[in-house]
Structures are given as C-alpha cells and as structure tokens.
Amino acid sequence: DAGVTQSPTHLIKTRGQQVTLRCSPISGHKSVSWYQQVLGQGPQFIFQYYEKEERGRGNFPDRFSARQFPNYSSELNVNALLLGDSALYLCASSLQGGLYEQYFGPGTRLTVT
Amino acid sequence: GENVEQHPSTLSVQEGDSAVIKCTYSDSASNYFPWYKQELGKRPQLIIDIRSNVGEKKDQRIAVTLNKTAKHFSLHITETQPEDSAVYFCAASNGNQFYFGTGTSLTVIP
C-alpha cells in the first residue's frame, strides 16, 4: 500500500511567480493537511481539508490557497512568491482528520530566488 | 491561536540512559497530542500520540504523559539507543488545526 506522495520533489521559482504543489493521500484517507517547514524549525500548519472542505487554516497570508479533489488528492497554491517562502512543504494525510493520526509525505523543496 | 513550547532544544544522553522532552500548550481546546521523530533529510514520523481522555500511554521504550490541568505533556524514552538520535517534535491539535513545537535535537552517545 503506497504512502503519501508529493510532487514535484524539488522546485526553483523566481520572486513574484506562482507555484502549485500536489499531494496524494494514503488510500482510504479522506483528510489532507499542508505544512511549511523552514530548516531548523518545526512544521507550521497551513491548511487542513476533509471531504473537500477546508477544516482549518493556520496563520498564513491569502497568497496561500489549497483545494481537495473528489479523489481526496490536494493542491497547494502559492501566489506572488517571496524569498521567505523558500521551505520544505509537507503534506500529511489522515483517515478523517481531526484527532486521527497523520502520516507525512516526503515533501516538496521549494527554493525562491 | 495555540502556542506550543518545547524544551530542551538540544539533549545529549549516554546510551542506555533515559531522555525526557517536555511541551506546554496554551489552547484549552487542544485534545490530541502527537509526537514525531524526524531524521535528517526525512519526513516526520509519528512515534506515539495521546488524547485528552488519557493521562499516560506507553509503547515499548516510549511513553507519553499528559497533564491537562497544567497544559503540559512529556515524552519519555527509556534505554536509549544510538538510532534514537533525531529531532523530536511535539504537537497539539484541537481537531481542526495542528501546532508543532520547535523541536528537540536528541543525541545518544554510544
């Protein structure tokens, strides 16, 4: 059974550009959460989606948006990229979100130049 | 919003000794507290979790305790081994949002 997958693995963008990151959850999982992890820090919560609805949002600007599709995969979009957006973006899936165990994907390393 | 504090930031122990990492949280609505282990260049992996209706949970050499009144929870690793060396993160969730601590870099000295 495949774990959480994310694409692409690495990405280099220029300031002001837009980026889309993708995540496929573990089969049977209906919730996806997104995190930003800067080197040396803990993951920062961005969004949680469950059954295609936004369930929770962290303290990130409106440049960050996400959605979840009928097959429970998800996309994270970041507009007007800033140098400070350079980080590892992690996706985590869980059975139903909320108080259930989360399993992380390998992440997408985004570099903004 | 929730504020999760984690201490210590670094911890070195001799192989076979115990390690304890402590976290505090601020939001009384938080009721799920997982712990993750992250090795260099790898994804965080869930090692143990506890829910607010439980005070203590143990899984082999790893245990977690929760004091809801004081809003703190701790990770205990006994009989540490070199492969326990990693960064450990605590987290707190109210079901809709997750907040992670700043991490503890644990080094187990052979």
mmCIF file of C-alpha atoms in Angstrom:
data_model
loop_
_atom_site.group_PDB
_atom_site.id
_atom_site.type_symbol
_atom_site.label_atom_id
_atom_site.label_comp_id
_atom_site.label_asym_id
_atom_site.label_seq_id
_atom_site.Cartn_x
_atom_site.Cartn_y
_atom_site.Cartn_z
ATOM 1 C CA ASP A 1 0.000 0.000 0.000
ATOM 2 C CA ALA A 2 1.543 3.303 -1.106
ATOM 3 C CA GLY A 3 2.190 6.046 1.407
ATOM 4 C CA VAL A 4 1.595 9.740 0.935
ATOM 5 C CA THR A 5 3.136 11.004 -2.287
ATOM 6 C CA GLN A 6 4.031 14.551 -3.254
ATOM 7 C CA SER A 7 5.146 16.194 -6.458
ATOM 8 C CA PRO A 8 7.386 17.681 -7.528
ATOM 9 C CA THR A 9 10.307 16.747 -5.272
ATOM 10 C CA HIS A 10 12.178 19.965 -5.854
ATOM 11 C CA LEU A 11 11.195 23.256 -7.403
ATOM 12 C CA ILE A 12 13.004 26.510 -8.128
ATOM 13 C CA LYS A 13 10.945 29.636 -8.726
ATOM 14 C CA THR A 14 11.573 33.354 -9.062
ATOM 15 C CA ARG A 15 10.104 36.014 -6.789
ATOM 16 C CA GLY A 16 6.628 37.037 -7.894
ATOM 17 C CA GLN A 17 5.862 33.750 -9.625
ATOM 18 C CA GLN A 18 3.153 31.295 -8.666
ATOM 19 C CA VAL A 19 3.597 27.635 -7.707
ATOM 20 C CA THR A 20 1.335 24.592 -7.373
ATOM 21 C CA LEU A 21 2.287 21.639 -5.205
ATOM 22 C CA ARG A 22 0.465 18.314 -5.298
ATOM 23 C CA CYS A 23 -0.279 15.618 -2.764
ATOM 24 C CA SER A 24 -1.891 12.185 -2.955
ATOM 25 C CA PRO A 25 -3.018 10.726 0.380
ATOM 26 C CA ILE A 26 -2.867 7.161 1.560
ATOM 27 C CA SER A 27 -5.667 5.112 0.021
ATOM 28 C CA GLY A 28 -8.760 5.378 2.208
ATOM 29 C CA HIS A 29 -7.662 8.593 3.887
ATOM 30 C CA LYS A 30 -10.065 11.482 3.438
ATOM 31 C CA SER A 31 -8.140 14.325 5.045
ATOM 32 C CA VAL A 32 -5.053 16.197 3.895
ATOM 33 C CA SER A 33 -3.098 18.842 5.763
ATOM 34 C CA TRP A 34 -0.341 21.113 4.491
ATOM 35 C CA TYR A 35 2.672 22.360 6.419
ATOM 36 C CA GLN A 36 5.634 24.618 5.776
ATOM 37 C CA GLN A 37 8.928 23.616 7.381
ATOM 38 C CA VAL A 38 11.826 26.010 7.371
ATOM 39 C CA LEU A 39 15.231 24.473 8.073
ATOM 40 C CA GLY A 40 15.778 24.002 11.779
ATOM 41 C CA GLN A 41 12.173 24.682 12.747
ATOM 42 C CA GLY A 42 9.045 22.680 13.357
ATOM 43 C CA PRO A 43 6.350 22.286 10.695
ATOM 44 C CA GLN A 44 3.987 25.274 10.517
ATOM 45 C CA PHE A 45 0.343 24.386 9.861
ATOM 46 C CA ILE A 46 -1.129 25.938 6.709
ATOM 47 C CA PHE A 47 -4.415 24.124 5.923
ATOM 48 C CA GLN A 48 -6.458 21.059 6.756
ATOM 49 C CA TYR A 49 -9.006 19.688 4.295
ATOM 50 C CA TYR A 50 -11.540 16.959 4.959
ATOM 51 C CA GLU A 51 -14.037 15.697 2.411
ATOM 52 C CA LYS A 52 -13.094 18.576 0.082
ATOM 53 C CA GLU A 53 -13.932 21.219 2.684
ATOM 54 C CA GLU A 54 -11.442 23.472 4.453
ATOM 55 C CA ARG A 55 -11.473 22.463 8.074
ATOM 56 C CA GLY A 56 -8.695 24.601 9.473
ATOM 57 C CA ARG A 57 -6.319 27.336 8.461
ATOM 58 C CA GLY A 58 -3.068 28.462 10.018
ATOM 59 C CA ASN A 59 -1.592 31.930 10.214
ATOM 60 C CA PHE A 60 -0.568 32.325 6.576
ATOM 61 C CA PRO A 61 -1.394 35.155 4.141
ATOM 62 C CA ASP A 62 -4.056 34.901 1.463
ATOM 63 C CA ARG A 63 -1.325 34.223 -1.104
ATOM 64 C CA PHE A 64 -1.608 30.636 0.125
ATOM 65 C CA SER A 65 -4.609 28.638 -1.020
ATOM 66 C CA ALA A 66 -5.478 24.984 -1.377
ATOM 67 C CA ARG A 67 -8.150 22.633 -2.517
ATOM 68 C CA GLN A 68 -9.038 18.976 -2.254
ATOM 69 C CA PHE A 69 -10.408 16.950 -5.126
ATOM 70 C CA PRO A 70 -13.100 14.210 -5.167
ATOM 71 C CA ASN A 71 -10.357 11.547 -5.124
ATOM 72 C CA TYR A 72 -9.007 13.242 -1.930
ATOM 73 C CA SER A 73 -5.781 14.428 -3.547
ATOM 74 C CA SER A 74 -4.895 18.034 -2.878
ATOM 75 C CA GLU A 75 -3.090 21.016 -4.313
ATOM 76 C CA LEU A 76 -1.405 23.883 -2.501
ATOM 77 C CA ASN A 77 -1.032 27.116 -4.438
ATOM 78 C CA VAL A 78 1.210 29.990 -3.500
ATOM 79 C CA ASN A 79 0.982 33.256 -5.420
ATOM 80 C CA ALA A 80 3.386 36.181 -5.628
ATOM 81 C CA LEU A 81 6.275 34.170 -4.220
ATOM 82 C CA LEU A 82 8.621 35.799 -1.737
ATOM 83 C CA LEU A 83 12.147 34.750 -0.804
ATOM 84 C CA GLY A 84 10.762 33.814 2.615
ATOM 85 C CA ASP A 85 8.520 31.185 1.043
ATOM 86 C CA SER A 86 11.586 29.013 0.465
ATOM 87 C CA ALA A 87 10.993 25.923 2.579
ATOM 88 C CA LEU A 88 10.056 22.261 2.621
ATOM 89 C CA TYR A 89 6.321 21.887 2.056
ATOM 90 C CA LEU A 90 4.901 18.790 3.699
ATOM 91 C CA CYS A 91 1.598 17.142 3.106
ATOM 92 C CA ALA A 92 0.062 14.798 5.669
ATOM 93 C CA SER A 93 -2.920 12.521 5.294
ATOM 94 C CA SER A 94 -5.203 11.025 7.905
ATOM 95 C CA LEU A 95 -8.278 8.858 7.957
ATOM 96 C CA GLN A 96 -10.678 11.611 8.920
ATOM 97 C CA GLY A 97 -8.506 14.493 10.023
ATOM 98 C CA GLY A 98 -9.110 15.995 13.395
ATOM 99 C CA LEU A 99 -7.905 13.693 16.125
ATOM 100 C CA TYR A 100 -6.631 10.924 13.873
ATOM 101 C CA GLU A 101 -3.013 10.019 13.200
ATOM 102 C CA GLN A 102 -1.321 11.957 10.420
ATOM 103 C CA TYR A 103 1.209 10.430 8.043
ATOM 104 C CA PHE A 104 3.579 12.726 6.217
ATOM 105 C CA GLY A 105 4.738 12.672 2.633
ATOM 106 C CA PRO A 106 8.366 13.238 1.641
ATOM 107 C CA GLY A 107 7.782 16.925 0.960
ATOM 108 C CA THR A 108 8.473 19.367 -1.852
ATOM 109 C CA ARG A 109 11.571 21.509 -1.502
ATOM 110 C CA LEU A 110 10.733 24.977 -2.840
ATOM 111 C CA THR A 111 13.503 27.471 -3.482
ATOM 112 C CA VAL A 112 12.591 31.045 -4.382
ATOM 113 C CA THR A 113 15.356 33.134 -5.948
ATOM 114 C CA GLY B 1 -4.170 30.800 18.492
ATOM 115 C CA GLU B 2 -2.322 27.880 20.025
ATOM 116 C CA ASN B 3 1.254 28.281 21.271
ATOM 117 C CA VAL B 4 3.306 25.135 21.802
ATOM 118 C CA GLU B 5 6.610 25.452 23.640
ATOM 119 C CA GLN B 6 9.136 22.623 23.706
ATOM 120 C CA HIS B 7 12.176 22.074 25.909
ATOM 121 C CA PRO B 8 15.030 21.416 25.778
ATOM 122 C CA SER B 9 16.112 22.382 22.272
ATOM 123 C CA THR B 10 19.075 20.002 22.446
ATOM 124 C CA LEU B 11 19.623 16.924 24.586
ATOM 125 C CA SER B 12 22.587 14.570 24.825
ATOM 126 C CA VAL B 13 22.381 11.316 26.759
ATOM 127 C CA GLN B 14 24.543 8.251 27.161
ATOM 128 C CA GLU B 15 23.330 5.088 25.519
ATOM 129 C CA GLY B 16 21.053 3.247 27.919
ATOM 130 C CA ASP B 17 20.012 6.355 29.829
ATOM 131 C CA SER B 18 16.547 7.917 29.689
ATOM 132 C CA ALA B 19 15.554 11.051 27.783
ATOM 133 C CA VAL B 20 12.679 13.367 28.643
ATOM 134 C CA ILE B 21 11.266 16.102 26.414
ATOM 135 C CA LYS B 22 8.616 18.492 27.699
ATOM 136 C CA CYS B 23 5.978 20.576 25.938
ATOM 137 C CA THR B 24 3.412 23.097 27.084
ATOM 138 C CA TYR B 25 0.410 24.398 25.190
ATOM 139 C CA SER B 26 -1.937 27.324 25.640
ATOM 140 C CA ASP B 27 -5.264 26.424 23.998
ATOM 141 C CA SER B 28 -7.554 24.525 26.350
ATOM 142 C CA ALA B 29 -9.459 23.259 23.281
ATOM 143 C CA SER B 30 -6.471 21.146 22.248
ATOM 144 C CA ASN B 31 -7.237 17.498 22.831
ATOM 145 C CA TYR B 32 -4.840 15.493 20.645
ATOM 146 C CA PHE B 33 -1.084 15.430 21.267
ATOM 147 C CA PRO B 34 1.161 13.513 18.856
ATOM 148 C CA TRP B 35 4.930 13.187 18.910
ATOM 149 C CA TYR B 36 7.030 12.940 15.769
ATOM 150 C CA LYS B 37 10.593 11.848 15.094
ATOM 151 C CA GLN B 38 12.404 13.428 12.165
ATOM 152 C CA GLU B 39 15.759 12.186 10.962
ATOM 153 C CA LEU B 40 17.944 14.410 8.837
ATOM 154 C CA GLY B 41 16.507 14.841 5.351
ATOM 155 C CA LYS B 42 13.489 12.660 6.074
ATOM 156 C CA ARG B 43 9.813 13.216 6.743
ATOM 157 C CA PRO B 44 8.400 13.418 10.292
ATOM 158 C CA GLN B 45 7.213 10.030 11.551
ATOM 159 C CA LEU B 46 4.576 9.558 14.216
ATOM 160 C CA ILE B 47 6.019 7.658 17.185
ATOM 161 C CA ILE B 48 3.266 7.976 19.778
ATOM 162 C CA ASP B 49 0.192 10.056 20.489
ATOM 163 C CA ILE B 50 -2.205 10.702 23.329
ATOM 164 C CA ARG B 51 -5.716 12.044 23.563
ATOM 165 C CA SER B 52 -7.096 14.238 26.303
ATOM 166 C CA ASN B 53 -9.123 11.495 27.943
ATOM 167 C CA VAL B 54 -5.925 9.576 28.746
ATOM 168 C CA GLY B 55 -3.180 10.558 31.215
ATOM 169 C CA GLU B 56 -0.427 8.216 30.093
ATOM 170 C CA LYS B 57 0.363 5.927 27.187
ATOM 171 C CA LYS B 58 3.270 3.559 26.693
ATOM 172 C CA ASP B 59 4.672 1.729 23.689
ATOM 173 C CA GLN B 60 7.743 -0.373 24.477
ATOM 174 C CA ARG B 61 10.546 2.117 25.339
ATOM 175 C CA ILE B 62 8.460 5.195 24.618
ATOM 176 C CA ALA B 63 5.868 6.772 26.889
ATOM 177 C CA VAL B 64 3.893 9.992 26.881
ATOM 178 C CA THR B 65 2.205 11.692 29.814
ATOM 179 C CA LEU B 66 -0.420 14.420 29.690
ATOM 180 C CA ASN B 67 -1.491 16.869 32.381
ATOM 181 C CA LYS B 68 -4.484 18.765 31.004
ATOM 182 C CA THR B 69 -4.876 20.922 34.073
ATOM 183 C CA ALA B 70 -1.344 22.240 33.777
ATOM 184 C CA LYS B 71 -1.419 22.107 29.959
ATOM 185 C CA HIS B 72 1.761 20.151 29.586
ATOM 186 C CA PHE B 73 2.785 16.811 28.134
ATOM 187 C CA SER B 74 6.053 14.930 28.023
ATOM 188 C CA LEU B 75 7.839 12.273 26.001
ATOM 189 C CA HIS B 76 9.920 9.687 27.847
ATOM 190 C CA ILE B 77 12.369 7.416 26.062
ATOM 191 C CA THR B 78 13.988 4.716 28.198
ATOM 192 C CA GLU B 79 17.072 2.598 27.437
ATOM 193 C CA THR B 80 18.100 4.979 24.667
ATOM 194 C CA GLN B 81 19.951 3.627 21.642
ATOM 195 C CA PRO B 82 22.076 5.427 19.017
ATOM 196 C CA GLU B 83 19.258 5.015 16.488
ATOM 197 C CA ASP B 84 17.062 7.184 18.715
ATOM 198 C CA SER B 85 19.222 10.159 17.684
ATOM 199 C CA ALA B 86 16.970 12.548 15.730
ATOM 200 C CA VAL B 87 14.867 15.681 16.111
ATOM 201 C CA TYR B 88 11.666 15.154 18.064
ATOM 202 C CA PHE B 89 8.606 17.382 17.704
ATOM 203 C CA CYS B 90 5.567 17.597 19.919
ATOM 204 C CA ALA B 91 2.273 18.887 18.541
ATOM 205 C CA ALA B 92 -1.152 19.888 19.797
ATOM 206 C CA SER B 93 -4.420 19.827 17.895
ATOM 207 C CA ASN B 94 -7.975 20.955 18.540
ATOM 208 C CA GLY B 95 -9.167 18.762 15.678
ATOM 209 C CA ASN B 96 -9.050 21.484 13.052
ATOM 210 C CA GLN B 97 -5.573 22.931 13.429
ATOM 211 C CA PHE B 98 -2.218 21.446 14.357
ATOM 212 C CA TYR B 99 0.594 23.300 16.092
ATOM 213 C CA PHE B 100 4.098 21.934 16.412
ATOM 214 C CA GLY B 101 6.778 22.695 18.942
ATOM 215 C CA THR B 102 10.196 23.961 17.891
ATOM 216 C CA GLY B 103 11.866 20.575 18.185
ATOM 217 C CA THR B 104 14.420 18.818 20.374
ATOM 218 C CA SER B 105 17.620 17.500 18.833
ATOM 219 C CA LEU B 106 18.424 14.293 20.713
ATOM 220 C CA THR B 107 21.889 12.779 20.514
ATOM 221 C CA VAL B 108 22.517 9.372 22.046
ATOM 222 C CA ILE B 109 26.210 8.862 22.717
ATOM 223 C CA PRO B 110 27.385 5.228 22.316
#
